[in-house]
Amino acid sequence: MGEYVAPLKDMRFVLNNIVDLEGLSQIDTFSHAESDVVDAVLEEAAKLSGNVLSPLNWSGDQEKTSVKDGVVTSPAGWRDAYQQFAEGGWNGISAPEEFGGGGMPQAVSLATVEMWNSANLAFALCPLLTQGAIESLIAHGTEEQKNKYLEKLVTGEWTATMNLTESHAGSDVGALRTKAEPAEDGSWRISGQKIFITYGEHELAENIIHLVLARTPGSPAGTKGISLFIVPKYLVNDDGSLGERNDLQCVSLEEKIGIHASPTAVMSYGDNGGCIGYLIGGENNGMACMFTMMNNARLGVGTQGLAIAERAYQKAVEYALERRQGRAVGTPKGESAPIVRHADVRRMLMTMKSQIEAMRCLIYLNGESLDKGHNHPDPATRQSALDLAELLTPLSKAWSTDLGVELSSTAVQIHGGMGFIEETGVGQFYRDSRILPIYEGTNGIQALDLVGRKLALRGGEPVRNLLSEMAHYAEEMRGNDEGLNGIARQLDAAVTALKDATDWMYSNAPNDPNAAPAGATPYLRMFATTVGGYLLAKSAVKARTLLDAGDSDTDFLNGKITTARFFAAQILPQVAGLLGPVTEGADLLFAIDENNLVAS
Amino acid sequence: MGEYVAPLKDMRFVLNNIVDLEGLSQIDTFSHAESDVVDAVLEEAAKLSGNVLSPLNWSGDQEKTSVKDGVVTSPAGWRDAYQQFAEGGWNGISAPEEFGGGGMPQAVSLATVEMWNSANLAFALCPLLTQGAIESLIAHGTEEQKNKYLEKLVTGEWTATMNLTESHAGSDVGALRTKAEPAEDGSWRISGQKIFITYGEHELAENIIHLVLARTPGSPAGTKGISLFIVPKYLVNDDGSLGERNDLQCVSLEEKIGIHASPTAVMSYGDNGGCIGYLIGGENNGMACMFTMMNNARLGVGTQGLAIAERAYQKAVEYALERRQGRAVGTPKGESAPIVRHADVRRMLMTMKSQIEAMRCLIYLNGESLDKGHNHPDPATRQSALDLAELLTPLSKAWSTDLGVELSSTAVQIHGGMGFIEETGVGQFYRDSRILPIYEGTNGIQALDLVGRKLALRGGEPVRNLLSEMAHYAEEMRGNDEGLNGIARQLDAAVTALKDATDWMYSNAPNDPNAAPAGATPYLRMFATTVGGYLLAKSAVKARTLLDAGDSDTDFLNGKITTARFFAAQILPQVAGLLGPVTEGADLLFAIDENNLVAS
């Protein structure tokens, strides 16, 4: 099975032309993120992902993780791979240098996250959650907490988890019941059971820092009464050494459709009344802390969608170049053609390629917006960048993970009968990808976040800004050659439809509380597809400019233009097609009584 | 886990209002298919599927089949279930009465096929292939062959397989290399290896009749030089008793993403030079024989797509009624609502329901067209019915199986995190469904069949007839109430777009051999979606008529109208959105060199 090869050239193109990497490196925090340094970082990540993580992906799926007496065994080779990963400093690549991190912009670290996840999604989940915990500790931890926990998480000596879900509290986080009782020494005693805890238990690292949401006595109902606690697997002494085992354990691991090598644990806290936790971020402030972690994780999960689609694409291209069936147009009689020459196969490949490149633009831009939002010297720039990041996050998460599933399925299809055979390996992507639209907030929740919180953000200013930015771009790019004009026309049509849908949302949401939620999912699809088309249009214009300036990499740059044209012609028309569905309202959804949905 | 409950009421509605069951029963061949007989048949099938097959679905997936020394073991309970199935006479439900069959119209037998596959897709594959073999024997077998093999296949004492694929010959059947050498006694000696042979070996029945495609000496290259052979596992004596074991064996079983309980065999013929086969349908006439079998199988596989979507839908509704998360509009404070009350969940459910009902209309209508095509007394009616069946078959196969995958995925999503856990069971549908767009001709092959053979059929008459039938219907249904008018408007827009796309196909196919293939897949989607919308429009009109006539089943009939309106508002707009993509041509597909599809 061919191993993953990081698409460094595509990544660099996005970092230079969609993200303003040069501009980022002029911000103090990122002054070391110069072009050659970033190149070196990406090349090292490419080696680790291709040579170490990728070869463990399929074997990990087959071996799976197992648990016995609370001890989790990972597949062969995984412990070594994790050691190499940690020693490379990859856990803390975007953590501030003062805590031992690499201080890289998110835009760059997301490229590495993409690589880990393309190579081995089940593996990459572990650092993904640790990175989220690092951000949460930096934002909400006390100085003492930061000193105690951050360094080891940044080095990767320890890993971290996120504990939200309980069996009756999934999307409805506010329904959770895990308790935290104050102890005399200022710490807390945690008791309760959490489910779906990714890397909740393992032996890859020497300690696991669980971040656990729980209720303190007398706290208000719902999400307002939730607090966040640091609950280490091994307590940490003041000198940083490991102390006693805390009163928590992995009760069982789930048997899942995919990501078999990622241990998904049922965790029990305080079975013996002695589970020690430390409050972080203040009582009843748990949701804010969790959102810090979750926003990072949502963008990370979006990146997983991109990553698995890229891996599936590479595999599909490899197969399509190799496998010969039938004659394509122009194949001499008596010969058979590699299936890549059949128009329908090529359509599937271009559908994958163009959407993958659009996702990559969106996600790296989302990362850059966070970078600027947190680090730009100008407060107004910071604010507008943060607003954009907030607006893009549900798009990155939901669109990229829906496409992760759809395009993995396309890759299976390209393999024909072989695609359904486990040994071929492409089926693993189909199985692994299916969790992505679910965890870190289902894509339905993302759509509600978009039409609720994000459209309401700052009176709608960020949305209006982005819409008019896209409309102007479509306007301005006309007058170029016919290829770019075609893109401009399609983009303009999409932006117009999106604007109509947005206006409808603003007009109807106040009158009918179900109106916006009814259209939320196709609205998110419209929005993300339009932004994807816009960013690919930019790619095409940049490529055209480079070509006109004499850049000699003509195949690659013309490919960028072709890819953008394909997306404009084949994918963007979906947007106008969704305007009707978005603006239909909720009446028909509820017209059949819920008990008559299955006729009897 | 809730067991499958056959949607008898929905099925009967389609049989009475989309299919003309009454009319079919006036054809001699089907004179016994009267309403009460059909009711009894469907009710018995509902019992067997719900009580016997459905409970074995999940256990079969977990236990899988295994092979040792060429002997295949099926999961516990399967042998008994197969006995019951055979004893019920279900294998031969649509076979002619003269061979011991039930003589039911396809339209009715497809309803039973739907039930078996909803209940247990891995099980139902076995009779699906046997039914295809029965049709092929009836159409192409000699009297002697019919006498020897048909009865036992009809009773289900024996089963049958289809052997096309070899490792280098999948979609390109013409590339196969299995040989048939004439023997002195008039029989043939078969040698070669076939892969992906569904139920190629098992112990559910006492004999297996393999239908094997092979080349005779000196035969022309490609599909023109292929012949079909009857190759029994146990040779059959002249008195019908079983003779010696033939020289063929199951070498191994594939480990697949889904349908774990269905043995997918690598079959080796003639390892010891003594594999006896009997020519059927004449030398070099194998493709014609195989198409008889395959057309039946394609419609059967389409039915599998419908069936798995229905099963996944039932499971999703069950979960959505049970699972409580958060407050929906109108939920009292402090309470949580079943998720079925959230607009976004309801959207997913209605998206499933409306497309499932559209698929059912399409597939049963396709069955009725075959019934009329083969049995109507009027030759002109026979011809036009057969033409319609030919046209609808690729739509039934490809659209329904694509939707089978998409809607199974939607059902996983409705389950949230639980959907990804194997034990929940909905993941099995996601895994099982993935083979459907691949086997019996990939959906890409179906699309090529549509834009190639089917548009060219009889100078385009069947296509023109269907397009104008739909356009007239949209026209005529105006002037009704606002609900039906809305459907008419959307249907009209869809038919107009489909007509434009069809005109483009006719104009451009002659000039550029890649033009039609380039747009084939979205064209098929346009076509099937429009036909689905048309048939649901008919359902709505019929329901309206029944309501106006005082039918008291108002919830059910109003539900039909709502479902058709939902499909018109939410699904039909896709059609116009695909016109651009269909008519774009092939240029952009091939603009990037195949070796640059992955940038390096």
mmCIF file of C-alpha atoms in Angstrom, chain A residues 5-10 62 166-173 175 195-196 254-260 264 310 313-314 317-318 321 323-327 329 336 338 340-344 346-350 353 357 402 405 408-423 426-435 437-438 442-445 447-448 490 512-514 517-522 555-556 558-563 565-566 569-571 573-574 577-578 580-582 584-586 588-600, chain B residues 5-10 62 166-173 175 195-196 254-260 264 310 313-314 317-318 321 323-327 329 336 338 340-344 346-350 353 357 402 405 408-423 426-435 437-438 442-445 447-448 490 512-514 517-522 555-556 558-563 565-566 569-571 573-574 577-578 580-582 584-586 588-600:
data_model
loop_
_atom_site.group_PDB
_atom_site.id
_atom_site.type_symbol
_atom_site.label_atom_id
_atom_site.label_comp_id
_atom_site.label_asym_id
_atom_site.label_seq_id
_atom_site.Cartn_x
_atom_site.Cartn_y
_atom_site.Cartn_z
ATOM 1 C CA VAL A 5 3.195 11.859 0.710
ATOM 2 C CA ALA A 6 2.571 15.328 2.128
ATOM 3 C CA PRO A 7 1.417 17.718 -0.611
ATOM 4 C CA LEU A 8 4.007 20.314 0.428
ATOM 5 C CA LYS A 9 3.763 22.288 -2.762
ATOM 6 C CA ASP A 10 0.007 22.700 -2.440
ATOM 7 C CA GLN A 62 -6.384 -4.178 12.211
ATOM 8 C CA GLU A 166 -22.061 11.574 29.623
ATOM 9 C CA SER A 167 -24.497 8.973 28.405
ATOM 10 C CA HIS A 168 -27.486 11.335 28.712
ATOM 11 C CA ALA A 169 -25.511 14.505 27.911
ATOM 12 C CA GLY A 170 -24.072 14.685 24.408
ATOM 13 C CA SER A 171 -24.967 17.725 22.337
ATOM 14 C CA ASP A 172 -26.805 18.896 25.453
ATOM 15 C CA VAL A 173 -23.668 19.414 27.541
ATOM 16 C CA ALA A 175 -27.362 18.078 31.218
ATOM 17 C CA ILE A 195 -18.124 8.395 27.874
ATOM 18 C CA PHE A 196 -16.480 8.779 24.460
ATOM 19 C CA GLU A 254 -15.870 1.271 22.645
ATOM 20 C CA GLU A 255 -15.930 -0.934 19.579
ATOM 21 C CA LYS A 256 -16.284 1.538 16.767
ATOM 22 C CA ILE A 257 -16.842 1.664 13.013
ATOM 23 C CA GLY A 258 -13.452 3.261 12.528
ATOM 24 C CA ILE A 259 -10.424 4.861 14.201
ATOM 25 C CA HIS A 260 -9.895 1.463 15.809
ATOM 26 C CA THR A 264 -12.375 5.676 23.082
ATOM 27 C CA GLU A 310 -6.425 14.116 0.799
ATOM 28 C CA TYR A 313 -7.501 11.100 -2.972
ATOM 29 C CA GLN A 314 -3.850 10.080 -3.140
ATOM 30 C CA VAL A 317 -5.152 8.552 -7.996
ATOM 31 C CA GLU A 318 -2.570 5.829 -7.425
ATOM 32 C CA LEU A 321 -3.154 5.305 -12.757
ATOM 33 C CA ARG A 323 -5.680 -0.182 -12.862
ATOM 34 C CA ARG A 324 -6.513 -0.849 -16.477
ATOM 35 C CA GLN A 325 -10.070 -1.523 -17.619
ATOM 36 C CA GLY A 326 -11.591 -1.063 -21.040
ATOM 37 C CA ARG A 327 -10.656 1.446 -23.669
ATOM 38 C CA VAL A 329 -11.213 7.672 -25.924
ATOM 39 C CA SER A 336 -6.820 -1.285 -22.247
ATOM 40 C CA PRO A 338 -5.672 3.049 -17.047
ATOM 41 C CA VAL A 340 -7.777 7.574 -14.968
ATOM 42 C CA ARG A 341 -8.404 8.166 -18.674
ATOM 43 C CA HIS A 342 -12.132 7.475 -18.411
ATOM 44 C CA ALA A 343 -14.103 10.697 -18.146
ATOM 45 C CA ASP A 344 -16.275 9.502 -15.282
ATOM 46 C CA ARG A 346 -11.574 11.729 -13.946
ATOM 47 C CA ARG A 347 -14.720 13.550 -12.845
ATOM 48 C CA MET A 348 -14.572 11.789 -9.505
ATOM 49 C CA LEU A 349 -10.903 12.643 -9.097
ATOM 50 C CA MET A 350 -11.357 16.298 -10.016
ATOM 51 C CA LYS A 353 -9.105 17.437 -5.854
ATOM 52 C CA GLU A 357 -7.903 22.385 -2.309
ATOM 53 C CA ASP A 402 -19.040 16.229 5.475
ATOM 54 C CA VAL A 405 -17.056 11.359 4.375
ATOM 55 C CA SER A 408 -13.694 8.972 1.114
ATOM 56 C CA SER A 409 -16.786 7.303 -0.283
ATOM 57 C CA THR A 410 -15.845 8.547 -3.764
ATOM 58 C CA ALA A 411 -12.371 7.064 -3.315
ATOM 59 C CA VAL A 412 -13.933 3.693 -2.480
ATOM 60 C CA GLN A 413 -16.028 3.964 -5.634
ATOM 61 C CA ILE A 414 -12.986 4.636 -7.813
ATOM 62 C CA HIS A 415 -11.530 1.350 -6.558
ATOM 63 C CA GLY A 416 -14.554 -0.619 -7.755
ATOM 64 C CA GLY A 417 -14.909 -4.030 -6.141
ATOM 65 C CA MET A 418 -11.452 -3.771 -4.614
ATOM 66 C CA GLY A 419 -12.633 -0.747 -2.671
ATOM 67 C CA PHE A 420 -14.964 -2.913 -0.613
ATOM 68 C CA ILE A 421 -12.173 -5.296 0.404
ATOM 69 C CA GLU A 422 -10.636 -4.319 3.741
ATOM 70 C CA GLU A 423 -7.116 -5.203 2.677
ATOM 71 C CA VAL A 426 -9.390 2.692 1.196
ATOM 72 C CA GLY A 427 -12.327 1.341 3.184
ATOM 73 C CA GLN A 428 -10.541 2.360 6.357
ATOM 74 C CA PHE A 429 -10.828 5.996 5.288
ATOM 75 C CA TYR A 430 -14.548 5.510 4.660
ATOM 76 C CA ARG A 431 -14.934 4.018 8.139
ATOM 77 C CA ASP A 432 -12.571 6.381 9.957
ATOM 78 C CA SER A 433 -14.042 9.503 8.390
ATOM 79 C CA ARG A 434 -17.554 8.783 9.640
ATOM 80 C CA ILE A 435 -16.871 10.052 13.162
ATOM 81 C CA PRO A 437 -19.216 14.997 11.295
ATOM 82 C CA ILE A 438 -20.213 13.832 14.762
ATOM 83 C CA THR A 442 -22.230 17.475 15.397
ATOM 84 C CA ASN A 443 -22.473 19.227 12.067
ATOM 85 C CA GLY A 444 -26.077 20.043 12.930
ATOM 86 C CA ILE A 445 -24.796 21.901 15.977
ATOM 87 C CA ALA A 447 -25.069 24.812 11.471
ATOM 88 C CA LEU A 448 -27.079 26.111 14.421
ATOM 89 C CA GLN A 490 -20.149 31.471 -11.106
ATOM 90 C CA ASP A 512 -40.296 31.927 13.791
ATOM 91 C CA PRO A 513 -37.819 30.275 16.136
ATOM 92 C CA ASN A 514 -37.707 27.215 13.866
ATOM 93 C CA PRO A 517 -32.725 26.044 12.315
ATOM 94 C CA ALA A 518 -34.862 24.499 9.551
ATOM 95 C CA GLY A 519 -32.562 25.850 6.870
ATOM 96 C CA ALA A 520 -29.334 25.836 8.861
ATOM 97 C CA THR A 521 -27.636 22.778 7.349
ATOM 98 C CA PRO A 522 -28.077 23.673 3.666
ATOM 99 C CA ASP A 555 2.058 22.896 -15.070
ATOM 100 C CA PHE A 556 1.463 23.510 -11.399
ATOM 101 C CA ASN A 558 -2.109 26.171 -14.748
ATOM 102 C CA GLY A 559 -3.355 23.290 -12.608
ATOM 103 C CA LYS A 560 -4.435 25.798 -9.966
ATOM 104 C CA ILE A 561 -6.436 27.681 -12.569
ATOM 105 C CA THR A 562 -8.002 24.484 -13.917
ATOM 106 C CA THR A 563 -8.900 23.316 -10.439
ATOM 107 C CA ARG A 565 -12.450 26.552 -12.928
ATOM 108 C CA PHE A 566 -13.619 23.014 -12.264
ATOM 109 C CA ALA A 569 -18.291 25.016 -13.031
ATOM 110 C CA GLN A 570 -19.098 21.817 -11.174
ATOM 111 C CA ILE A 571 -19.412 22.607 -7.473
ATOM 112 C CA PRO A 573 -23.806 25.740 -8.965
ATOM 113 C CA GLN A 574 -24.931 23.752 -5.904
ATOM 114 C CA GLY A 577 -29.719 25.218 -5.981
ATOM 115 C CA LEU A 578 -29.815 25.391 -2.189
ATOM 116 C CA GLY A 580 -34.950 27.421 -2.257
ATOM 117 C CA PRO A 581 -34.373 24.657 0.310
ATOM 118 C CA VAL A 582 -32.825 27.111 2.800
ATOM 119 C CA GLU A 584 -38.510 27.123 2.648
ATOM 120 C CA GLY A 585 -39.130 27.454 6.368
ATOM 121 C CA ALA A 586 -40.056 24.801 8.896
ATOM 122 C CA LEU A 588 -43.219 20.961 5.990
ATOM 123 C CA LEU A 589 -40.690 19.577 8.459
ATOM 124 C CA PHE A 590 -43.287 19.337 11.170
ATOM 125 C CA ALA A 591 -46.388 18.711 9.076
ATOM 126 C CA ILE A 592 -46.265 14.961 9.668
ATOM 127 C CA ASP A 593 -46.811 14.038 13.292
ATOM 128 C CA GLU A 594 -43.681 12.529 14.799
ATOM 129 C CA ASN A 595 -45.544 9.319 15.560
ATOM 130 C CA ASN A 596 -46.578 8.922 11.939
ATOM 131 C CA LEU A 597 -43.086 9.221 10.494
ATOM 132 C CA VAL A 598 -43.106 5.469 10.155
ATOM 133 C CA ALA A 599 -46.448 4.456 8.688
ATOM 134 C CA SER A 600 -48.043 1.409 10.254
ATOM 135 C CA VAL B 5 -41.235 -3.770 10.357
ATOM 136 C CA ALA B 6 -42.244 -3.943 6.719
ATOM 137 C CA PRO B 7 -43.929 -0.685 5.604
ATOM 138 C CA LEU B 8 -46.873 -2.577 4.109
ATOM 139 C CA LYS B 9 -49.101 0.418 3.914
ATOM 140 C CA ASP B 10 -46.569 2.435 1.944
ATOM 141 C CA GLN B 62 -20.523 -10.036 13.958
ATOM 142 C CA GLU B 166 -11.736 -12.027 -12.769
ATOM 143 C CA SER B 167 -8.974 -10.072 -11.127
ATOM 144 C CA HIS B 168 -8.125 -8.176 -14.326
ATOM 145 C CA ALA B 169 -11.682 -8.139 -15.674
ATOM 146 C CA GLY B 170 -14.195 -6.183 -13.642
ATOM 147 C CA SER B 171 -16.179 -3.495 -15.452
ATOM 148 C CA ASP B 172 -14.322 -4.699 -18.542
ATOM 149 C CA VAL B 173 -16.016 -8.104 -18.682
ATOM 150 C CA ALA B 175 -11.169 -9.076 -20.791
ATOM 151 C CA ILE B 195 -13.366 -13.452 -7.886
ATOM 152 C CA PHE B 196 -16.100 -11.659 -5.969
ATOM 153 C CA GLU B 254 -12.859 -11.861 1.071
ATOM 154 C CA GLU B 255 -12.747 -9.767 4.217
ATOM 155 C CA LYS B 256 -15.043 -6.912 3.395
ATOM 156 C CA ILE B 257 -16.207 -3.573 4.804
ATOM 157 C CA GLY B 258 -19.728 -4.906 5.112
ATOM 158 C CA ILE B 259 -22.153 -7.740 4.271
ATOM 159 C CA HIS B 260 -19.900 -9.885 6.441
ATOM 160 C CA THR B 264 -17.737 -13.499 -1.246
ATOM 161 C CA GLU B 310 -35.704 2.147 4.706
ATOM 162 C CA TYR B 313 -34.679 5.256 8.409
ATOM 163 C CA GLN B 314 -36.730 3.072 10.749
ATOM 164 C CA VAL B 317 -36.834 7.432 13.678
ATOM 165 C CA GLU B 318 -36.839 5.009 16.592
ATOM 166 C CA LEU B 321 -38.254 9.489 19.241
ATOM 167 C CA ARG B 323 -33.284 10.100 22.650
ATOM 168 C CA ARG B 324 -33.750 13.351 24.530
ATOM 169 C CA GLN B 325 -31.290 16.213 24.183
ATOM 170 C CA GLY B 326 -31.847 19.901 24.805
ATOM 171 C CA ARG B 327 -35.018 21.880 24.372
ATOM 172 C CA VAL B 329 -39.161 25.043 20.266
ATOM 173 C CA SER B 336 -35.590 18.049 27.424
ATOM 174 C CA PRO B 338 -36.837 13.970 22.003
ATOM 175 C CA VAL B 340 -37.184 14.331 16.635
ATOM 176 C CA ARG B 341 -38.552 17.754 17.643
ATOM 177 C CA HIS B 342 -35.406 19.598 16.586
ATOM 178 C CA ALA B 343 -35.774 21.096 13.122
ATOM 179 C CA ASP B 344 -32.413 19.888 11.883
ATOM 180 C CA ARG B 346 -36.510 16.465 11.358
ATOM 181 C CA ARG B 347 -34.919 17.745 8.156
ATOM 182 C CA MET B 348 -32.662 14.704 8.073
ATOM 183 C CA LEU B 349 -35.604 12.374 8.663
ATOM 184 C CA MET B 350 -37.781 13.982 6.000
ATOM 185 C CA LYS B 353 -38.384 9.565 4.075
ATOM 186 C CA GLU B 357 -40.730 6.888 -1.008
ATOM 187 C CA ASP B 402 -26.146 6.143 -4.127
ATOM 188 C CA VAL B 405 -25.143 5.029 1.028
ATOM 189 C CA SER B 408 -27.419 5.255 5.754
ATOM 190 C CA SER B 409 -24.817 7.893 6.507
ATOM 191 C CA THR B 410 -27.587 10.312 7.484
ATOM 192 C CA ALA B 411 -28.996 7.676 9.836
ATOM 193 C CA VAL B 412 -25.593 7.349 11.510
ATOM 194 C CA GLN B 413 -25.512 11.127 11.917
ATOM 195 C CA ILE B 414 -28.926 11.191 13.600
ATOM 196 C CA HIS B 415 -27.549 8.781 16.201
ATOM 197 C CA GLY B 416 -24.733 11.168 17.110
ATOM 198 C CA GLY B 417 -21.846 9.518 18.935
ATOM 199 C CA MET B 418 -23.845 6.331 19.402
ATOM 200 C CA GLY B 419 -23.994 6.009 15.627
ATOM 201 C CA PHE B 420 -20.265 5.347 15.484
ATOM 202 C CA ILE B 421 -20.439 2.513 18.008
ATOM 203 C CA GLU B 422 -20.775 -0.858 16.303
ATOM 204 C CA GLU B 423 -23.174 -2.220 18.903
ATOM 205 C CA VAL B 426 -26.771 1.610 12.398
ATOM 206 C CA GLY B 427 -23.109 1.519 11.400
ATOM 207 C CA GLN B 428 -23.721 -1.860 9.827
ATOM 208 C CA PHE B 429 -26.066 -0.228 7.324
ATOM 209 C CA TYR B 430 -23.393 2.357 6.528
ATOM 210 C CA ARG B 431 -20.871 -0.419 5.941
ATOM 211 C CA ASP B 432 -23.191 -2.851 4.161
ATOM 212 C CA SER B 433 -24.597 -0.223 1.814
ATOM 213 C CA ARG B 434 -21.190 0.711 0.428
ATOM 214 C CA ILE B 435 -21.027 -2.271 -1.934
ATOM 215 C CA PRO B 437 -23.003 1.430 -5.926
ATOM 216 C CA ILE B 438 -20.228 -0.931 -6.998
ATOM 217 C CA THR B 442 -20.687 0.357 -10.973
ATOM 218 C CA ASN B 443 -22.860 3.436 -10.914
ATOM 219 C CA GLY B 444 -20.447 5.010 -13.382
ATOM 220 C CA ILE B 445 -21.230 2.142 -15.760
ATOM 221 C CA ALA B 447 -24.532 6.379 -16.114
ATOM 222 C CA LEU B 448 -22.691 5.425 -19.298
ATOM 223 C CA GLN B 490 -40.824 22.569 -9.010
ATOM 224 C CA ASP B 512 -16.976 14.626 -28.843
ATOM 225 C CA PRO B 513 -16.847 11.037 -27.622
ATOM 226 C CA ASN B 514 -16.026 12.258 -24.108
ATOM 227 C CA PRO B 517 -19.467 10.387 -20.485
ATOM 228 C CA ALA B 518 -18.156 13.564 -18.831
ATOM 229 C CA GLY B 519 -21.649 14.580 -17.768
ATOM 230 C CA ALA B 520 -23.135 11.123 -17.394
ATOM 231 C CA THR B 521 -23.138 10.805 -13.609
ATOM 232 C CA PRO B 522 -24.803 14.149 -12.790
ATOM 233 C CA ASP B 555 -53.145 11.308 8.442
ATOM 234 C CA PHE B 556 -51.637 8.838 6.043
ATOM 235 C CA ASN B 558 -51.981 14.023 4.040
ATOM 236 C CA GLY B 559 -48.582 12.564 4.847
ATOM 237 C CA LYS B 560 -48.228 11.529 1.212
ATOM 238 C CA ILE B 561 -48.937 15.083 0.124
ATOM 239 C CA THR B 562 -46.494 16.518 2.652
ATOM 240 C CA THR B 563 -43.780 14.086 1.615
ATOM 241 C CA ARG B 565 -44.155 18.674 -1.207
ATOM 242 C CA PHE B 566 -41.000 18.243 0.829
ATOM 243 C CA ALA B 569 -39.143 21.903 -2.271
ATOM 244 C CA GLN B 570 -35.966 20.368 -0.911
ATOM 245 C CA ILE B 571 -34.744 17.745 -3.359
ATOM 246 C CA PRO B 573 -34.050 22.030 -6.913
ATOM 247 C CA GLN B 574 -30.870 19.921 -7.196
ATOM 248 C CA GLY B 577 -28.371 23.022 -10.213
ATOM 249 C CA LEU B 578 -26.902 20.104 -12.133
ATOM 250 C CA GLY B 580 -24.478 23.500 -15.759
ATOM 251 C CA PRO B 581 -22.265 20.669 -14.526
ATOM 252 C CA VAL B 582 -23.801 18.189 -16.990
ATOM 253 C CA GLU B 584 -19.843 21.646 -19.205
ATOM 254 C CA GLY B 585 -18.121 19.077 -21.393
ATOM 255 C CA ALA B 586 -14.911 17.183 -20.831
ATOM 256 C CA LEU B 588 -11.587 20.681 -17.704
ATOM 257 C CA LEU B 589 -11.586 17.014 -16.744
ATOM 258 C CA PHE B 590 -8.545 16.316 -18.828
ATOM 259 C CA ALA B 591 -6.799 19.700 -18.602
ATOM 260 C CA ILE B 592 -4.471 18.502 -15.842
ATOM 261 C CA ASP B 593 -2.112 15.788 -17.002
ATOM 262 C CA GLU B 594 -2.838 12.516 -15.265
ATOM 263 C CA ASN B 595 0.648 12.457 -13.803
ATOM 264 C CA ASN B 596 0.178 15.866 -12.212
ATOM 265 C CA LEU B 597 -3.052 15.034 -10.411
ATOM 266 C CA VAL B 598 -0.988 14.672 -7.265
ATOM 267 C CA ALA B 599 1.390 17.623 -7.115
ATOM 268 C CA SER B 600 4.904 16.807 -6.041
#
